Short mmCIF file of C-alpha atoms and ligand atoms in Angstrom, two decimals:
data_model
loop_
_atom_site.label_atom_id
_atom_site.label_comp_id
_atom_site.label_asym_id
_atom_site.label_seq_id
_atom_site.Cartn_x
_atom_site.Cartn_y
_atom_site.Cartn_z
CA MET E 196 15.69 6.39 -16.51
CA GLN E 197 16.07 9.32 -14.67
CA ASP E 198 18.37 8.87 -11.60
CA TYR E 199 16.41 9.98 -8.76
CA ARG E 200 18.73 12.11 -7.52
CA GLU E 201 17.50 13.84 -10.28
CA PHE E 202 13.99 15.08 -9.47
CA LEU E 203 14.07 13.91 -5.11
CA LYS E 204 12.53 17.22 -3.09
CA GLU E 205 12.43 15.24 0.34
CA ILE E 206 12.69 13.00 2.02
CA LEU E 207 9.25 12.08 4.05
CA VAL E 208 10.47 8.90 5.97
CA ASP E 209 13.88 7.66 6.23
CA GLU E 210 15.02 3.74 6.01
CA ALA E 211 14.94 3.70 10.44
CA SER E 212 11.68 5.61 10.41
CA LEU E 213 9.48 3.17 8.11
CA LYS E 214 12.09 0.13 10.14
CA LYS E 215 10.99 1.55 13.50
CA ARG E 216 7.07 2.20 12.92
CA ILE E 217 6.72 -1.81 10.89
CA ALA E 218 7.94 -3.40 13.53
CA GLU E 219 5.19 -2.12 15.58
CA LEU E 220 2.60 -2.74 13.92
CA GLY E 221 3.65 -6.19 13.21
CA ALA E 222 3.24 -6.16 17.64
CA GLN E 223 -0.14 -4.00 17.44
CA ILE E 224 -1.20 -6.87 15.09
CA SER E 225 0.53 -9.81 17.02
CA GLU E 226 -1.24 -8.99 19.48
CA ASP E 227 -4.61 -7.59 17.94
CA TYR E 228 -5.06 -11.62 15.93
CA ARG E 229 -3.68 -13.65 19.41
CA GLY E 230 -4.69 -17.03 19.09
CA GLN E 231 -6.43 -16.80 15.70
CA ASP E 232 -4.80 -17.05 12.36
CA LEU E 233 -4.44 -14.07 10.11
CA HIS E 234 -4.38 -14.30 6.32
CA LEU E 235 -2.97 -11.37 4.70
CA ILE E 236 -3.76 -10.35 1.38
CA CYS E 237 -1.08 -7.67 -0.15
CA ILE E 238 -2.88 -5.51 -3.41
CA LEU E 239 -0.57 -5.59 -5.99
CA ARG E 240 2.62 -4.13 -7.03
CA GLY E 241 2.73 -1.69 -4.36
CA GLY E 242 2.33 -3.23 -1.05
CA ILE E 243 4.80 -6.30 -2.02
CA VAL E 244 7.57 -4.27 0.22
CA PHE E 245 5.75 -3.26 3.00
CA LEU E 246 4.28 -7.06 3.29
CA THR E 247 7.65 -8.69 3.58
CA ASP E 248 8.98 -5.90 5.68
CA LEU E 249 5.85 -6.09 7.69
CA MET E 250 5.46 -10.11 8.13
CA ARG E 251 7.99 -11.03 9.54
CA HIS E 252 7.17 -9.00 12.81
CA ILE E 253 3.89 -10.74 12.38
CA THR E 254 4.19 -14.10 15.04
CA VAL E 255 1.00 -15.29 14.58
CA PRO E 256 0.30 -17.45 12.37
CA ASN E 257 0.22 -16.53 8.87
CA THR E 258 -1.06 -17.27 4.91
CA LEU E 259 -0.59 -15.24 1.62
CA ASP E 260 -2.47 -14.44 -1.05
CA PHE E 261 -2.38 -11.33 -3.62
CA MET E 262 -4.77 -9.95 -5.81
CA ALA E 263 -3.95 -6.67 -8.20
CA VAL E 264 -6.07 -4.19 -9.45
CA SER E 265 -6.19 -1.19 -11.45
CA SER E 266 -7.70 1.68 -11.84
CA TYR E 267 -9.07 3.80 -14.79
CA GLY E 268 -7.93 6.89 -15.43
CA THR E 269 -4.20 8.34 -15.18
CA ALA E 270 -1.67 7.14 -13.26
CA ARG E 271 -1.35 9.38 -10.79
CA GLN E 272 -5.10 9.85 -10.67
CA SER E 273 -7.64 7.37 -10.23
CA THR E 274 -11.24 8.01 -11.57
CA GLY E 275 -12.88 6.27 -9.07
CA GLN E 276 -13.22 2.69 -11.23
CA VAL E 277 -11.64 -0.28 -10.25
CA ARG E 278 -11.89 -3.60 -11.96
CA ILE E 279 -9.70 -6.76 -11.01
CA THR E 280 -7.49 -7.90 -12.72
CA LEU E 281 -6.10 -10.91 -10.78
CA ASP E 282 -8.39 -12.54 -8.51
CA LEU E 283 -7.26 -14.57 -5.54
CA LYS E 284 -6.38 -18.12 -5.54
CA ASP E 285 -7.74 -18.98 -1.71
CA GLU E 286 -11.00 -18.57 -0.60
CA ILE E 287 -11.35 -16.56 2.46
CA HIS E 288 -14.52 -18.07 3.57
CA GLY E 289 -14.23 -18.45 7.68
CA ARG E 290 -10.57 -16.35 7.93
CA ASN E 291 -9.73 -13.75 8.93
CA VAL E 292 -8.57 -11.37 6.82
CA LEU E 293 -5.93 -8.30 6.65
CA LEU E 294 -5.71 -6.08 3.62
CA VAL E 295 -2.69 -4.95 3.52
CA GLU E 296 -2.03 -1.97 0.85
CA ASP E 297 0.92 0.82 0.25
CA ILE E 298 -0.74 3.89 0.36
CA VAL E 299 -4.35 4.77 0.91
CA ASP E 300 -5.38 8.01 -1.01
CA SER E 301 -8.58 9.09 -2.73
CA GLY E 302 -9.60 6.01 -1.00
CA TYR E 303 -10.99 3.98 -4.44
CA THR E 304 -9.01 1.19 -4.54
CA ILE E 305 -9.33 -0.27 -0.56
CA ALA E 306 -13.12 0.63 -0.72
CA SER E 307 -14.13 -1.68 -4.47
CA VAL E 308 -11.46 -4.25 -3.07
CA LEU E 309 -13.13 -4.49 0.75
CA GLU E 310 -16.62 -4.22 -1.38
CA PHE E 311 -15.33 -6.65 -3.37
CA LEU E 312 -13.95 -9.56 -0.17
CA LYS E 313 -16.95 -8.91 1.90
CA THR E 314 -19.33 -10.72 -1.22
CA ARG E 315 -17.74 -13.49 0.16
CA HIS E 316 -18.09 -13.77 3.73
CA PRO E 317 -14.44 -13.57 5.57
CA THR E 318 -14.99 -14.12 9.45
CA SER E 319 -13.21 -10.62 9.47
CA LEU E 320 -11.94 -7.60 7.56
CA LYS E 321 -9.42 -5.37 8.24
CA VAL E 322 -6.85 -2.93 6.37
CA CYS E 323 -3.50 -2.13 7.35
CA THR E 324 -1.46 0.42 5.22
CA LEU E 325 1.67 1.64 5.35
CA LEU E 326 0.37 5.70 4.09
CA ASN E 327 -2.24 7.55 4.70
CA LYS E 328 -2.81 10.93 2.21
CA PRO E 329 -6.12 11.87 4.13
CA GLU E 330 -6.30 15.54 2.31
CA ARG E 331 -7.03 13.74 -1.10
CA ARG E 332 -9.72 11.09 0.37
CA GLU E 333 -12.83 11.48 -1.75
CA VAL E 334 -14.35 8.17 -0.51
CA GLU E 335 -13.83 7.28 3.32
CA VAL E 336 -12.20 4.02 4.26
CA PRO E 337 -12.30 2.22 7.51
CA ILE E 338 -7.81 2.23 7.70
CA ASP E 339 -7.26 -0.18 11.07
CA TYR E 340 -2.77 0.40 10.92
CA CYS E 341 -1.56 3.14 9.01
CA GLY E 342 2.26 3.60 9.30
CA PHE E 343 2.30 7.00 8.66
CA VAL E 344 -0.88 10.00 7.14
CA ILE E 345 1.09 12.23 4.64
CA PRO E 346 0.20 15.62 3.12
CA ASN E 347 -1.01 15.70 -0.12
CA LYS E 348 2.10 15.09 -2.16
CA PHE E 349 2.76 12.72 -4.79
CA VAL E 350 5.71 10.32 -3.22
CA PHE E 351 7.72 7.39 -4.53
CA GLY E 352 10.22 4.77 -3.20
CA TYR E 353 9.57 1.51 -0.82
CA GLY E 354 7.42 -0.09 -2.65
CA LEU E 355 5.25 2.40 -4.78
CA ASP E 356 6.26 3.92 -8.34
CA LEU E 357 6.58 6.72 -10.09
CA ASP E 358 5.89 5.70 -14.30
CA GLU E 359 6.74 2.08 -12.39
CA TYR E 360 10.25 2.67 -11.45
CA TYR E 361 12.05 2.98 -8.00
CA ARG E 362 10.18 0.56 -6.13
CA ASN E 363 13.19 -0.35 -4.28
CA LEU E 364 14.65 2.31 -2.97
CA PRO E 365 14.43 1.78 0.82
CA PHE E 366 12.19 5.17 1.58
CA ILE E 367 9.61 6.93 1.08
CA ALA E 368 10.01 10.50 -0.92
CA THR E 369 8.70 13.44 -2.70
CA VAL E 370 9.11 14.20 -6.01
CA ASP E 371 9.84 17.71 -7.50
CA LEU E 372 7.79 17.23 -10.86
CA GLU E 373 9.94 20.15 -12.67
CA LYS E 374 12.72 17.97 -12.51
CA TYR E 375 11.12 15.10 -13.26
CA HIS E 376 11.37 13.63 -17.38
CA PRO E 377 10.79 10.37 -17.95
CA ASP E 378 10.49 11.22 -21.92
CA GLU E 379 14.10 12.33 -22.95
P1 IMP X 1651 -6.77 5.65 -3.99
O1 IMP X 1651 -7.73 4.67 -4.97
O2 IMP X 1651 -7.44 7.04 -4.91
O3 IMP X 1651 -7.03 5.90 -3.18
O4 IMP X 1651 -4.97 6.34 -5.16
C1 IMP X 1651 -4.52 4.39 -4.25
C2 IMP X 1651 -3.18 3.21 -5.32
O5 IMP X 1651 -2.74 4.62 -5.91
C3 IMP X 1651 -2.41 3.27 -4.31
O6 IMP X 1651 -2.48 1.79 -3.77
C4 IMP X 1651 -0.45 3.78 -5.25
O7 IMP X 1651 -0.77 2.87 -6.78
C5 IMP X 1651 -1.43 5.01 -5.59
N1 IMP X 1651 -0.48 5.73 -5.13
C6 IMP X 1651 -1.55 6.81 -5.12
N2 IMP X 1651 -0.78 8.13 -4.48
C7 IMP X 1651 0.25 8.09 -4.90
C8 IMP X 1651 1.51 8.12 -4.69
O8 IMP X 1651 1.65 9.39 -3.86
N3 IMP X 1651 2.62 7.76 -5.11
C9 IMP X 1651 3.13 5.72 -5.26
N4 IMP X 1651 1.34 5.89 -6.21
C10 IMP X 1651 0.04 6.43 -5.91
MG1 MG X 1652 -0.78 0.19 -5.33
#
């Protein structure tokens, strides 16, 4: 695979800004759930980097589970149909669930996951996303906690992939698609 420096256009959110904002989100969440337990649900795979940093700023007792979904369509454009590919391990009935996601783009992923989770009757259900791209929204979704609102540009790094690579980068960057050649 290409070195990301060849196609990196702009660093949208640098490492220090991520750290600062995630600490703020963790403090806010800890405040809002004070005196209660929290069940974090991370949607694989993009949300994991954010989740692991965020959870270390959460001070209320918490548990963790994962689920995975795949959307039909191409890698960069979802079509609205979302399929659960990995179900939760634990029951969520009677728990305070916080869904942790990397990005809300069209909104289809979160909307379907919320519908699915509601059928299992959690006590409460909220959404925490690191990034929000409101210009791309096709279905309305409630966002309770958001790290950064970003413009309509494809981004990678900090959990977000470009054809499954570059999730490990410590910042969020935009791609110069003319310089990105995954097949060479
Ligand atoms: P949605 O269903 O359109 O809201 O898309 C959500 C999913 O698409 C996210 O969980 C990401 O996996 C992926 N996605 C959307 N925008 C980007 C992006 O700019 N970079 C990387 N992945 C993205
Ligand atoms: Mg994702």
